[in-house]
Coordinates of C-alpha atoms in Angstrom, one line a residue:
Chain A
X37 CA 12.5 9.3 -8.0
X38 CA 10.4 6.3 -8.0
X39 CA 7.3 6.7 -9.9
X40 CA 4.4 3.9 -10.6
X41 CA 1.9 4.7 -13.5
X42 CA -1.5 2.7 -14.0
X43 CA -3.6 2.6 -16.7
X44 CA -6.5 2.5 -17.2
X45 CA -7.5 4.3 -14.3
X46 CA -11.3 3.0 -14.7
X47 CA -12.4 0.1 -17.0
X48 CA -16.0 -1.3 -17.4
X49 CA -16.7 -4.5 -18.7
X50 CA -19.2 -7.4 -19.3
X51 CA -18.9 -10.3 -17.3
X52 CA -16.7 -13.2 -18.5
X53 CA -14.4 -11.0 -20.7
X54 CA -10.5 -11.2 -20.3
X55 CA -8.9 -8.1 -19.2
X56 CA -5.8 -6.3 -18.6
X57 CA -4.3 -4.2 -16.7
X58 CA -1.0 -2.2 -17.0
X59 CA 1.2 -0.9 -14.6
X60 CA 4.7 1.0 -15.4
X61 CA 7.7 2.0 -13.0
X62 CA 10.7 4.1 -13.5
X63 CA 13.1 2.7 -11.5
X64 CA 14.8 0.0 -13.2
X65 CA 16.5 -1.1 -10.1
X66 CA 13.2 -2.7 -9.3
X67 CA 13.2 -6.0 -6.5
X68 CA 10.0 -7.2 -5.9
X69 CA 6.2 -6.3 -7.7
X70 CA 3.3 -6.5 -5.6
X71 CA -0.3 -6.3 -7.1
X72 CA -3.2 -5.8 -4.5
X73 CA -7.0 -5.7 -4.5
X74 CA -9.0 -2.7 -2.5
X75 CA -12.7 -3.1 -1.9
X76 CA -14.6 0.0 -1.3
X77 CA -13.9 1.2 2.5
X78 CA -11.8 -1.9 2.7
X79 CA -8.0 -2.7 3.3
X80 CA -5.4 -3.5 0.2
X81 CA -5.6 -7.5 -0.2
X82 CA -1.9 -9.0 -1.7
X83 CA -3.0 -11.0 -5.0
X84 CA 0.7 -11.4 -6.3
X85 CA 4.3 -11.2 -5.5
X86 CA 6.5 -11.4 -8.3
X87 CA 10.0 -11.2 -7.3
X88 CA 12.7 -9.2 -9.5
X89 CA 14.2 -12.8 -10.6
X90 CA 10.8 -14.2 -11.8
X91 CA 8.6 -13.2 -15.1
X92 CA 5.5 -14.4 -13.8
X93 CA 3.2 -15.6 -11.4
X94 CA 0.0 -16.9 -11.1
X95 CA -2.9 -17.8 -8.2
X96 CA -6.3 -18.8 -9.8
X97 CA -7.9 -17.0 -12.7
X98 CA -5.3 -14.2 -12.1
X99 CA -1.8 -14.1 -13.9
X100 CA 0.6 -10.6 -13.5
X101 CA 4.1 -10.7 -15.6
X102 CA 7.3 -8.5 -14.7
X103 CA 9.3 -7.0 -17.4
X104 CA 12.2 -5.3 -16.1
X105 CA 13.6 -3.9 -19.0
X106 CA 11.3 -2.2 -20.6
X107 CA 9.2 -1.4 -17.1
X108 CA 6.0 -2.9 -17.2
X109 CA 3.8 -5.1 -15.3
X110 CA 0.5 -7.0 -16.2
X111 CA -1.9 -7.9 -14.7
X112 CA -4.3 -10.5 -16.5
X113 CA -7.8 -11.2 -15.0
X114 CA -9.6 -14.1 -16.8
X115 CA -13.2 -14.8 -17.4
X116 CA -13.9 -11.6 -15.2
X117 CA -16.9 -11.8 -13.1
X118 CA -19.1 -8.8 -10.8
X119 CA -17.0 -10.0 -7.8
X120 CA -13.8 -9.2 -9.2
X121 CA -15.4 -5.1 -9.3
X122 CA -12.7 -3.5 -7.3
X123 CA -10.0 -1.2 -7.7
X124 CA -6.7 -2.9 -8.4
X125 CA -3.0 -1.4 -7.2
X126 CA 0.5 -2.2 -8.7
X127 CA 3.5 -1.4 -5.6
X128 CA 7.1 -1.8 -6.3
X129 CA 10.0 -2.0 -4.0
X130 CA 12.6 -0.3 -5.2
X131 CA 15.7 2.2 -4.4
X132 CA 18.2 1.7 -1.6
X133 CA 15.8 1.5 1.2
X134 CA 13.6 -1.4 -0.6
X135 CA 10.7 1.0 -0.1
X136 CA 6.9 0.0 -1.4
X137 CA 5.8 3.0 -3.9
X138 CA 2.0 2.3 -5.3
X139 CA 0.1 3.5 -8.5
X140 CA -2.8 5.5 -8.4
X141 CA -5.0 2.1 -9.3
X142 CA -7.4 0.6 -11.8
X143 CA -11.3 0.7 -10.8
X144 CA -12.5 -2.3 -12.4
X145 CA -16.2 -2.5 -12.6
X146 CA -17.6 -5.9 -14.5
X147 CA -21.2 -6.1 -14.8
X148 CA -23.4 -8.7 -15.2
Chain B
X276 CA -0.8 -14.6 12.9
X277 CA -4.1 -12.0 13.0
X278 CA -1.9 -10.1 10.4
X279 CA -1.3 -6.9 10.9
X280 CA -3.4 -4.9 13.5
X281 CA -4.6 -1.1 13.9
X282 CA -6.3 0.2 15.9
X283 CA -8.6 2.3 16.5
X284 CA -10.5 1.8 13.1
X285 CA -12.3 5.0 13.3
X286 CA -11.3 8.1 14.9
X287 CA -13.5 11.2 15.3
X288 CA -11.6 14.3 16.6
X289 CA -12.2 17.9 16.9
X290 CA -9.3 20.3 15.3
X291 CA -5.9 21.1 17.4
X292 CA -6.1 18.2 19.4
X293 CA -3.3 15.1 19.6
X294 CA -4.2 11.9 17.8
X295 CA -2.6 8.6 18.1
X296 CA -2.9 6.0 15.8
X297 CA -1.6 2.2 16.9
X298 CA 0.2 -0.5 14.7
X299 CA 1.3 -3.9 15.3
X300 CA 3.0 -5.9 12.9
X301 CA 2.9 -9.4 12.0
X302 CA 5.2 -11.2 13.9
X303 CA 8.6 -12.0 12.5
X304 CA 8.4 -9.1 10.0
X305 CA 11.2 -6.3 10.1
X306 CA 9.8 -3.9 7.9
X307 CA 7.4 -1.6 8.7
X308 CA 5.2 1.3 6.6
X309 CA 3.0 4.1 7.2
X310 CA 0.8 5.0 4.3
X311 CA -1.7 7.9 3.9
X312 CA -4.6 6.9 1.2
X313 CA -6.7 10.1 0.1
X314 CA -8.9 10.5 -3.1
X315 CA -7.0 13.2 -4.2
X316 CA -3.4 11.5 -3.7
X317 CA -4.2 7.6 -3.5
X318 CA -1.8 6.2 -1.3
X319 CA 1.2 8.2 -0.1
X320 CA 4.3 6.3 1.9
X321 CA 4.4 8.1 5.3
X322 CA 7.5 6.4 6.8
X323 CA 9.0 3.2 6.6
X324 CA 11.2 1.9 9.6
X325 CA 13.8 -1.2 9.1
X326 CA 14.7 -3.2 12.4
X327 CA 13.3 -0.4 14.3
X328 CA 14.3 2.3 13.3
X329 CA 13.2 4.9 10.5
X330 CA 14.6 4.4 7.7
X331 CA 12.8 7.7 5.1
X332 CA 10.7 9.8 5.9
X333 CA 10.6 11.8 3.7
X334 CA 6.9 11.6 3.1
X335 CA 6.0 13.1 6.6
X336 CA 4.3 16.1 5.1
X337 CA 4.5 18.6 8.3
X338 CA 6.2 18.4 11.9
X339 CA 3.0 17.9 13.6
X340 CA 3.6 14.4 12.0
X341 CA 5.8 11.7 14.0
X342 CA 6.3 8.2 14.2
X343 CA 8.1 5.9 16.4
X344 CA 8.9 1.9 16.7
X345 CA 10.0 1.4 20.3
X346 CA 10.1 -2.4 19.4
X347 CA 9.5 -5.5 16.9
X348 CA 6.0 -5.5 17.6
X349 CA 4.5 -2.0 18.1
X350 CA 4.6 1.4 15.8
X351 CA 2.6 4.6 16.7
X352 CA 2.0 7.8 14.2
X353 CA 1.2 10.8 15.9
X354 CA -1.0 13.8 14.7
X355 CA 0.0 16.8 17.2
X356 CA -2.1 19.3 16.5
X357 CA -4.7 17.7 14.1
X358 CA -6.1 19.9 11.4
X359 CA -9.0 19.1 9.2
X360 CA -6.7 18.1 6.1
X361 CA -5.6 15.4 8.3
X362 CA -8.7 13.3 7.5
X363 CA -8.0 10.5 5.6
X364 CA -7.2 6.3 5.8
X365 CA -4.3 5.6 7.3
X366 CA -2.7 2.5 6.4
X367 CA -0.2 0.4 8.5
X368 CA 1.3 -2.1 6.4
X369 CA 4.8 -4.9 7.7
X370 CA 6.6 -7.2 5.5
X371 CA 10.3 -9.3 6.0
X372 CA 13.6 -7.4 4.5
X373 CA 16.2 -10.3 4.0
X374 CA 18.3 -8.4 1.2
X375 CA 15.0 -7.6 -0.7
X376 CA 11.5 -6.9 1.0
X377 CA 9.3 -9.6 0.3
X378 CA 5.0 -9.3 0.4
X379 CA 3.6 -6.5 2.3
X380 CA 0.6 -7.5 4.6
X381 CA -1.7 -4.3 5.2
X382 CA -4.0 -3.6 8.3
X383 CA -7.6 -2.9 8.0
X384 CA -6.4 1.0 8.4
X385 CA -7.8 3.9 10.5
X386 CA -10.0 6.1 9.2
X387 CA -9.2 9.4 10.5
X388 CA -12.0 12.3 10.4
X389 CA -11.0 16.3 12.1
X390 CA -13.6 18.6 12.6

């Protein structure tokens, strides 16, 4: 069964700190990683894609590495700032029918 | 592309009756979820249909659930009869299968509320 695990499930931090997040996966027959951004009463936002080939990716001040064999993904937020507060979801695709399991999520508050 | 569109966004209705909640996908994408987001589960995978047609679902939780993709650009999940654990975000998300699924585009979701 395919099972995604995120921890922290809260973190709290002053602005301008480097932080990370961790997100592990049981199915080692993993494709694609997806990290995404909810805002309170909001929508899930894509932030990264890595694809099973790929270790890494990065857009902006936001880096997230794939490690198949051991089942992690990171994601690496740097120089946090307040508008980064939001709660922060790991999604694999995995199994036969390429389906798109998600984590329980991170709450990331950074204050000023 | 909009991206992916649901509608309504909110949805008020009173216990036992039928609610229909509306998807439409980006265009070009042949992959298609339902999602269920609660605080008490976080965000639970419905169904997922492939070129049309369901692929698992498993995640249905009852028979009064149901779901259907008559074509490429329009998917409907069906409460019948609603109850007030029902209430919840619903979540439509589409992406493009080509051997793998690559990134999944959500909707704004429909926030479901039964009295």
């Amino acid at each position: 069964k395919q099972e995604v695990t995120q921890i922290p499930a809260a973190l709290s931090v002053p602005e301008g700190e480097n932080l990370v997040l961790n997100c592990s996966f049981t199915d080692s027959a993993i494709y694609n990683l997806q990290w995404f951004r909810q805002d309170p009463g909001k929508g899930l936002t894509s932030l990264l894609l890595i694809q099973s080939s790929q270790r890494e990716q990065t857009s902006g001040r936001l880096n997230a590495s794939l490690d198949k064999s051991s089942g992690r993904s990171t994601l690496y937020i740097a120089a946090s700032q307040p508008g980064d507060s939001a709660t922060y979801l790991c999604a694999e695709f995995s199994g036969g029918y390429n389906k798109l399991i998600f984590g329980a999520g991170t709450r990331l508050a950074v204050h000023p | 592309d909009a991206g992916v569109i649901q509608s309504p966004r909110h949805e008020v209705t009173e216990m036992g009756q039928e609610v229909t909640l509306r998807c439409k996908p980006i265009s070009g994408h042949n992959s298609l979820f339902w999602y269920r987001q609660t605080m008490m589960r976080g965000l639970e995978l419905l169904i997922y249909f492939n070129n049309n047609v369901p692929i698992d679902d498993s995640g249905m939780p009852e028979d009064r659930f149901s779901a259907k993709m008559p074509n490429a650009s329009f998917s409907t999940l069906k409460i019948q009869p609603s109850e007030p654990r029902d209430s919840a975000v619903y979540f439509c998300a589409s992406s493009f299968l080509r051997g793998v699924n690559t990134e999944a585009f959500f909707g704004q979701g429909t926030r479901l509320t039964v009295v």
